[in-house]
mmCIF file of C-alpha atoms in Angstrom:
data_model
loop_
_atom_site.group_PDB
_atom_site.id
_atom_site.type_symbol
_atom_site.label_atom_id
_atom_site.label_comp_id
_atom_site.label_asym_id
_atom_site.label_seq_id
_atom_site.Cartn_x
_atom_site.Cartn_y
_atom_site.Cartn_z
ATOM 1 C CA MET A 1 186.828 -61.082 83.601
ATOM 2 C CA SER A 2 186.703 -58.243 86.250
ATOM 3 C CA LYS A 3 183.961 -55.884 86.765
ATOM 4 C CA ARG A 4 186.334 -53.094 86.078
ATOM 5 C CA ASN A 5 187.659 -54.408 83.176
ATOM 6 C CA SER A 6 184.142 -54.922 81.714
ATOM 7 C CA GLN A 7 183.168 -51.586 82.362
ATOM 8 C CA ALA A 8 186.444 -50.258 80.270
ATOM 9 C CA ALA A 9 185.570 -52.535 77.437
ATOM 10 C CA LYS A 10 182.179 -51.119 77.408
ATOM 11 C CA SER A 11 183.372 -47.707 77.701
ATOM 12 C CA ALA A 12 185.915 -48.317 74.926
ATOM 13 C CA ALA A 13 183.347 -49.926 72.341
ATOM 14 C CA ARG A 14 180.873 -47.054 72.914
ATOM 15 C CA GLU A 15 183.689 -44.857 72.068
ATOM 16 C CA ARG A 16 184.737 -46.646 68.809
ATOM 17 C CA LEU A 17 180.826 -46.732 68.207
ATOM 18 C CA ARG A 18 180.637 -43.090 68.668
ATOM 19 C CA ILE A 19 183.628 -42.205 66.256
ATOM 20 C CA GLU A 20 182.273 -44.372 63.550
ATOM 21 C CA ARG A 21 179.023 -42.653 63.773
ATOM 22 C CA GLU A 22 181.010 -38.736 63.479
ATOM 23 C CA LYS A 23 182.596 -40.476 60.394
ATOM 24 C CA GLN A 24 179.430 -41.614 58.698
ATOM 25 C CA ALA A 25 177.864 -38.412 59.488
ATOM 26 C CA LYS A 26 180.599 -36.358 57.899
ATOM 27 C CA LYS A 27 180.458 -38.422 54.799
ATOM 28 C CA ASP A 28 176.934 -38.370 54.532
ATOM 29 C CA LYS A 29 176.911 -34.613 54.665
ATOM 30 C CA ALA A 30 179.634 -34.302 52.413
ATOM 31 C CA ARG A 31 177.601 -36.552 50.175
ATOM 32 C CA ARG A 32 174.391 -34.240 50.216
ATOM 33 C CA GLN A 33 176.862 -30.982 49.913
ATOM 34 C CA LEU A 34 177.856 -32.648 46.463
ATOM 35 C CA ILE A 35 174.350 -33.605 45.580
ATOM 36 C CA VAL A 36 172.995 -29.956 46.118
ATOM 37 C CA ALA A 37 176.271 -28.452 44.473
ATOM 38 C CA GLY A 38 175.547 -30.769 41.089
ATOM 39 C CA SER A 39 171.710 -30.035 41.283
ATOM 40 C CA VAL A 40 172.787 -25.940 41.306
ATOM 41 C CA VAL A 41 175.404 -26.653 38.244
ATOM 42 C CA GLY A 42 172.642 -28.947 36.242
ATOM 43 C CA VAL A 43 170.077 -25.882 36.864
ATOM 44 C CA LEU A 44 172.499 -23.239 35.915
ATOM 45 C CA ALA A 45 173.726 -25.385 32.790
ATOM 46 C CA ILE A 46 169.973 -25.925 31.858
ATOM 47 C CA ALA A 47 169.180 -22.068 32.652
ATOM 48 C CA GLY A 48 172.437 -21.350 30.686
ATOM 49 C CA GLY A 49 171.224 -23.593 27.746
ATOM 50 C CA VAL A 50 167.886 -21.971 27.675
ATOM 51 C CA GLY A 51 169.379 -18.654 27.989
ATOM 52 C CA PHE A 52 171.582 -18.957 24.977
ATOM 53 C CA ALA A 53 168.626 -20.378 22.903
ATOM 54 C CA VAL A 54 166.637 -17.368 23.582
ATOM 55 C CA VAL A 55 169.869 -15.081 22.625
ATOM 56 C CA LYS A 56 170.251 -17.191 19.231
ATOM 57 C CA ALA A 57 166.508 -17.117 18.653
ATOM 58 C CA ASN A 58 166.506 -13.499 18.948
ATOM 59 C CA GLU A 59 169.506 -12.903 16.773
ATOM 60 C CA PRO A 60 168.938 -11.370 13.538
ATOM 61 C CA GLY A 61 169.052 -13.668 10.617
ATOM 62 C CA TYR A 62 171.478 -13.527 7.449
ATOM 63 C CA TRP A 63 169.129 -11.220 5.293
ATOM 64 C CA GLU A 64 168.370 -8.971 8.566
ATOM 65 C CA LYS A 65 171.922 -8.468 9.023
ATOM 66 C CA ALA A 66 172.150 -8.008 5.080
ATOM 67 C CA ALA A 67 169.701 -5.014 5.532
ATOM 68 C CA ASP A 68 172.408 -3.387 7.690
ATOM 69 C CA GLN A 69 175.241 -3.929 5.359
ATOM 70 C CA LYS A 70 176.687 -1.120 3.150
ATOM 71 C CA LEU A 71 174.908 -0.895 -0.267
ATOM 72 C CA VAL A 72 177.252 -1.581 -3.146
ATOM 73 C CA LYS A 73 175.378 -1.027 -6.474
ATOM 74 C CA PRO A 74 176.333 -2.782 -9.292
ATOM 75 C CA ALA A 75 177.841 -0.998 -12.536
ATOM 76 C CA ASN A 76 175.156 -0.186 -15.275
ATOM 77 C CA THR A 77 172.742 0.922 -12.501
ATOM 78 C CA SER A 78 171.466 4.550 -11.589
ATOM 79 C CA GLY A 79 169.175 5.962 -8.692
ATOM 80 C CA ALA A 80 169.995 7.145 -5.150
ATOM 81 C CA GLN A 81 169.872 2.991 -4.617
ATOM 82 C CA GLY A 82 171.187 1.752 -7.776
ATOM 83 C CA THR A 83 167.696 0.194 -8.452
ATOM 84 C CA THR A 84 167.315 1.605 -11.822
ATOM 85 C CA VAL A 85 168.218 -0.885 -14.271
ATOM 86 C CA VAL A 86 167.329 0.077 -17.780
ATOM 87 C CA ILE A 87 168.621 -2.143 -20.943
ATOM 88 C CA GLY A 88 168.572 -1.088 -24.178
ATOM 89 C CA LYS A 89 169.246 1.806 -26.885
ATOM 90 C CA ASP A 90 169.465 5.229 -25.531
ATOM 91 C CA ASP A 91 167.372 6.859 -28.323
ATOM 92 C CA ALA A 92 164.482 4.250 -27.863
ATOM 93 C CA ALA A 93 161.771 6.644 -27.424
ATOM 94 C CA LYS A 94 159.525 4.666 -24.611
ATOM 95 C CA THR A 95 160.811 2.242 -21.810
ATOM 96 C CA LEU A 96 158.514 -1.105 -21.036
ATOM 97 C CA LYS A 97 159.298 -1.965 -17.385
ATOM 98 C CA ILE A 98 159.022 -5.718 -16.335
ATOM 99 C CA TYR A 99 158.523 -7.111 -12.716
ATOM 100 C CA GLU A 100 160.176 -10.365 -11.875
ATOM 101 C CA ASP A 101 160.441 -12.331 -9.231
ATOM 102 C CA PRO A 102 163.388 -15.216 -9.796
ATOM 103 C CA ARG A 103 161.450 -17.957 -8.405
ATOM 104 C CA CYS A 104 158.549 -17.191 -10.430
ATOM 105 C CA PRO A 105 157.178 -20.367 -12.456
ATOM 106 C CA VAL A 106 155.003 -17.915 -14.567
ATOM 107 C CA CYS A 107 157.668 -15.721 -15.280
ATOM 108 C CA ALA A 108 159.968 -18.277 -16.323
ATOM 109 C CA SER A 109 157.240 -19.474 -18.745
ATOM 110 C CA PHE A 110 157.124 -15.856 -20.215
ATOM 111 C CA GLU A 111 160.989 -15.803 -20.287
ATOM 112 C CA GLN A 112 160.754 -18.909 -22.427
ATOM 113 C CA ASN A 113 158.287 -18.012 -24.645
ATOM 114 C CA VAL A 114 158.843 -14.109 -25.136
ATOM 115 C CA GLY A 115 162.386 -13.901 -24.093
ATOM 116 C CA GLU A 116 163.616 -13.929 -27.593
ATOM 117 C CA THR A 117 161.348 -11.457 -28.877
ATOM 118 C CA ILE A 118 162.116 -9.049 -26.342
ATOM 119 C CA ASP A 119 165.939 -9.537 -26.958
ATOM 120 C CA GLN A 120 165.331 -8.550 -30.532
ATOM 121 C CA ASP A 121 163.194 -5.741 -29.653
ATOM 122 C CA LEU A 122 166.100 -4.237 -27.880
ATOM 123 C CA LYS A 123 168.425 -4.491 -30.711
ATOM 124 C CA ASP A 124 166.199 -3.051 -32.862
ATOM 125 C CA GLY A 125 165.693 -0.190 -30.386
ATOM 126 C CA LYS A 126 161.857 -0.550 -30.000
ATOM 127 C CA TYR A 127 161.842 0.361 -26.683
ATOM 128 C CA LYS A 128 164.115 -0.092 -23.612
ATOM 129 C CA LEU A 129 163.550 -2.430 -20.617
ATOM 130 C CA GLN A 130 163.734 -1.428 -17.326
ATOM 131 C CA PHE A 131 163.755 -4.426 -14.920
ATOM 132 C CA VAL A 132 162.247 -4.651 -11.514
ATOM 133 C CA GLY A 133 163.151 -7.758 -9.372
ATOM 134 C CA ALA A 134 160.981 -9.093 -6.340
ATOM 135 C CA SER A 135 161.404 -11.436 -3.989
ATOM 136 C CA PHE A 136 157.779 -11.839 -2.231
ATOM 137 C CA LEU A 137 157.667 -15.467 -3.065
ATOM 138 C CA ASP A 138 160.325 -16.235 -0.296
ATOM 139 C CA ARG A 139 157.833 -14.577 1.950
ATOM 140 C CA GLY A 140 155.167 -16.548 0.781
ATOM 141 C CA LEU A 141 156.883 -19.744 0.433
ATOM 142 C CA GLY A 142 159.504 -19.631 2.669
ATOM 143 C CA GLY A 143 163.398 -19.459 1.694
ATOM 144 C CA GLU A 144 165.729 -16.947 0.336
ATOM 145 C CA GLY A 145 165.905 -18.245 -3.312
ATOM 146 C CA SER A 146 164.402 -15.040 -4.686
ATOM 147 C CA LYS A 147 166.674 -12.635 -2.876
ATOM 148 C CA ASN A 148 170.067 -14.782 -3.735
ATOM 149 C CA ALA A 149 169.066 -14.719 -6.997
ATOM 150 C CA LEU A 150 168.412 -11.315 -7.432
ATOM 151 C CA SER A 151 171.958 -10.582 -5.454
ATOM 152 C CA ALA A 152 173.819 -13.144 -8.463
ATOM 153 C CA LEU A 153 171.814 -10.724 -11.113
ATOM 154 C CA GLY A 154 173.407 -7.696 -9.382
ATOM 155 C CA ALA A 155 176.866 -9.572 -9.734
ATOM 156 C CA ALA A 156 176.153 -10.293 -13.367
ATOM 157 C CA LEU A 157 174.889 -6.701 -14.208
ATOM 158 C CA ASN A 158 178.130 -5.518 -12.514
ATOM 159 C CA VAL A 159 180.007 -7.435 -15.345
ATOM 160 C CA SER A 160 177.475 -6.126 -18.236
ATOM 161 C CA ASP A 161 173.955 -5.487 -19.433
ATOM 162 C CA GLU A 162 174.651 -8.461 -21.639
ATOM 163 C CA ALA A 163 175.736 -10.482 -19.178
ATOM 164 C CA PHE A 164 172.679 -9.497 -16.884
ATOM 165 C CA MET A 165 170.296 -10.495 -19.764
ATOM 166 C CA ALA A 166 171.833 -13.856 -20.641
ATOM 167 C CA TYR A 167 172.185 -14.726 -17.204
ATOM 168 C CA LYS A 168 168.163 -13.998 -16.450
ATOM 169 C CA SER A 169 167.343 -15.778 -19.259
ATOM 170 C CA ALA A 170 169.362 -18.626 -17.971
ATOM 171 C CA LEU A 171 167.768 -18.486 -14.782
ATOM 172 C CA PHE A 172 164.511 -18.991 -16.361
ATOM 173 C CA SER A 173 165.418 -21.454 -18.749
ATOM 174 C CA ALA A 174 163.207 -24.809 -18.433
ATOM 175 C CA GLU A 175 166.589 -26.594 -17.936
ATOM 176 C CA ASN A 176 167.763 -24.501 -15.001
ATOM 177 C CA HIS A 177 164.594 -23.030 -13.118
ATOM 178 C CA PRO A 178 163.208 -24.987 -10.343
ATOM 179 C CA GLU A 179 159.796 -25.674 -9.058
ATOM 180 C CA GLU A 180 158.856 -22.747 -7.014
ATOM 181 C CA SER A 181 158.612 -24.881 -3.714
ATOM 182 C CA LYS A 182 162.062 -25.808 -4.135
ATOM 183 C CA ASP A 183 164.179 -23.026 -2.849
ATOM 184 C CA GLU A 184 167.290 -23.849 -5.146
ATOM 185 C CA PHE A 185 168.260 -20.584 -6.025
ATOM 186 C CA ALA A 186 169.312 -20.399 -2.293
ATOM 187 C CA LYS A 187 172.210 -22.069 -3.174
ATOM 188 C CA ASP A 188 175.501 -20.359 -4.316
ATOM 189 C CA GLY A 189 176.982 -23.369 -5.778
ATOM 190 C CA LYS A 190 173.674 -23.495 -8.164
ATOM 191 C CA LEU A 191 173.793 -20.017 -9.298
ATOM 192 C CA ILE A 192 177.293 -20.016 -10.118
ATOM 193 C CA GLU A 193 176.686 -23.503 -12.086
ATOM 194 C CA ILE A 194 174.117 -21.988 -14.037
ATOM 195 C CA ALA A 195 176.678 -18.542 -14.625
ATOM 196 C CA ASN A 196 178.852 -20.987 -16.558
ATOM 197 C CA GLN A 197 176.433 -21.206 -19.402
ATOM 198 C CA VAL A 198 176.862 -17.908 -20.046
ATOM 199 C CA PRO A 199 180.027 -16.907 -21.535
ATOM 200 C CA GLU A 200 180.806 -13.393 -19.763
ATOM 201 C CA LEU A 201 180.160 -15.090 -16.713
ATOM 202 C CA LYS A 202 181.640 -18.594 -17.305
ATOM 203 C CA GLY A 203 184.997 -18.972 -15.088
ATOM 204 C CA ASN A 204 184.537 -15.136 -13.984
ATOM 205 C CA SER A 205 186.430 -15.017 -10.928
ATOM 206 C CA ALA A 206 185.331 -11.799 -9.631
ATOM 207 C CA PHE A 207 181.505 -12.498 -10.600
ATOM 208 C CA LYS A 208 182.153 -16.068 -8.383
ATOM 209 C CA LYS A 209 183.185 -13.963 -5.560
ATOM 210 C CA ASP A 210 180.582 -11.589 -5.619
ATOM 211 C CA VAL A 211 177.997 -14.154 -5.360
ATOM 212 C CA GLU A 212 179.750 -16.242 -2.806
ATOM 213 C CA ASN A 213 180.322 -13.079 -0.829
ATOM 214 C CA GLY A 214 176.719 -11.756 -1.102
ATOM 215 C CA THR A 215 178.598 -8.437 -2.269
ATOM 216 C CA TYR A 216 174.950 -7.396 -3.711
ATOM 217 C CA ASP A 217 172.980 -8.809 -0.731
ATOM 218 C CA LYS A 218 172.235 -5.364 0.131
ATOM 219 C CA TRP A 219 171.183 -4.089 -3.156
ATOM 220 C CA ALA A 220 168.921 -7.316 -3.937
ATOM 221 C CA LEU A 221 166.807 -6.259 -0.771
ATOM 222 C CA GLU A 222 166.610 -2.486 -2.169
ATOM 223 C CA MET A 223 165.280 -3.862 -5.405
ATOM 224 C CA SER A 224 162.509 -5.890 -3.694
ATOM 225 C CA LYS A 225 161.481 -2.830 -2.038
ATOM 226 C CA VAL A 226 160.928 -1.325 -5.408
ATOM 227 C CA PHE A 227 158.399 -3.888 -6.239
ATOM 228 C CA ASP A 228 156.818 -4.060 -2.890
ATOM 229 C CA ASP A 229 156.299 0.286 -3.092
ATOM 230 C CA ASN A 230 155.709 0.636 -6.665
ATOM 231 C CA LYS A 231 153.155 2.786 -7.796
ATOM 232 C CA ASP A 232 152.138 0.817 -11.045
ATOM 233 C CA GLY A 233 149.439 -1.108 -9.245
ATOM 234 C CA VAL A 234 151.601 -4.150 -9.824
ATOM 235 C CA GLU A 235 150.824 -7.154 -6.939
ATOM 236 C CA GLY A 236 152.331 -10.083 -9.089
ATOM 237 C CA THR A 237 154.940 -11.318 -11.409
ATOM 238 C CA PRO A 238 155.421 -11.250 -14.533
ATOM 239 C CA SER A 239 153.956 -7.841 -14.980
ATOM 240 C CA LEU A 240 154.514 -5.563 -17.860
ATOM 241 C CA VAL A 241 154.003 -1.390 -17.489
ATOM 242 C CA MET A 242 154.396 1.103 -20.245
ATOM 243 C CA ASP A 243 153.555 4.814 -19.476
ATOM 244 C CA GLY A 244 152.255 3.774 -16.082
ATOM 245 C CA LYS A 245 149.841 1.476 -18.066
ATOM 246 C CA LYS A 246 149.733 -2.121 -17.325
ATOM 247 C CA VAL A 247 150.552 -4.142 -20.766
ATOM 248 C CA THR A 248 148.260 -7.173 -20.790
ATOM 249 C CA ALA A 249 147.251 -9.951 -23.371
ATOM 250 C CA GLU A 250 144.158 -8.877 -25.252
ATOM 251 C CA GLY A 251 140.957 -9.701 -22.685
ATOM 252 C CA SER A 252 143.104 -10.568 -19.894
ATOM 253 C CA ASP A 253 144.540 -9.054 -17.054
ATOM 254 C CA ASN A 254 147.581 -11.079 -17.221
ATOM 255 C CA ALA A 255 151.169 -10.711 -19.015
ATOM 256 C CA PRO A 256 151.119 -11.881 -22.811
ATOM 257 C CA GLN A 257 152.527 -15.369 -22.678
ATOM 258 C CA THR A 258 152.971 -15.917 -26.539
ATOM 259 C CA PRO A 259 155.289 -13.681 -28.841
ATOM 260 C CA GLU A 260 151.784 -12.884 -30.794
ATOM 261 C CA GLN A 261 149.890 -11.682 -27.647
ATOM 262 C CA PHE A 262 153.286 -9.814 -26.601
ATOM 263 C CA ASN A 263 153.851 -8.262 -30.155
ATOM 264 C CA ALA A 264 149.889 -6.994 -30.121
ATOM 265 C CA ALA A 265 150.187 -5.715 -26.486
ATOM 266 C CA VAL A 266 153.191 -3.828 -26.919
ATOM 267 C CA ASP A 267 152.778 -2.353 -30.295
ATOM 268 C CA LYS A 268 149.293 -1.085 -28.882
ATOM 269 C CA ALA A 269 151.324 0.531 -26.069
ATOM 270 C CA LEU A 270 153.993 1.818 -28.195
ATOM 271 C CA LYS A 271 150.834 3.635 -30.025
ATOM 272 C CA GLY A 272 148.696 4.814 -26.921
#
C-alpha cells in the first residue's frame, strides 16, 4: 500500500469514528432529555396527586354539606325551624319534655321499660310529650347514626304523629337497637328495614325516598342544636323535664327506668 493510500484510509477511518461519536452523542442527549422530561412529569404527577388529596381532605363532609341545604320541616312540627315536636291531646294541661339520642343504650332501656306507659298516658291525656333529639354520641363515638336516625324520624313524623312514635319505639327496641359502638343507624337500609315493622311506614315509598334522599338531614342538625343549646341544664340522655324542672327517679339524678319510678316521678311533677 502506498503512503498516500494509507493516509487516505486513516482519514476515512477517523471521519467514520467522528460521525459515530456524533450519532452517539445525539442519542445520549435525547436519552437525557427523555429522563429529565419523565422526572418532571413524575414530580408533577406526585404534586398533582398531593394537591388533589389536600383538596379532597379540605372538602366539606356529607353532614357539613347538609348544614347548608335548604331546611325542609316535617309535617306535625312547629317553630321557626320546625324543631318543636309535641305529641298528645291539645287539652292536656302540662307537657313532659323528653331528650333522647337514637344511639343511646340507656334511652333504649328507658323506652323498652317505660315506653308503653308513656303511650297510655298520652292516650289518657295525662300530659303532652315534647321530643328533643340529640346526636352528641356521633361526636363522642364517631359516625353518623344518631343524625341519620333523627332524619329518618323526621320522615316518619312527616307521615303522622302515630308513625313517629311507633318508629321511635321500633328503633329503641331490644330487637333493633345496636350497641352504641356500632354505627348501624348510619345505614339507610337498616333504618328502612326497621320501618317496615311499622304499619304506616311499611312499603311507604314516600318515607323510603325521604330517608334515602336525606330530605330531613338539615332538620336533624337543627334538632341537634336544640339539645346542644337547651336551657334545661340537660347534658345527657335520656332526660325528662316538666315546667323547667328535671323529672328523675326518687333519690337519683337520672331518669326513672321502671314504670313504677316513672309514674311516681311524673305524678309528683304534675302536682308540683
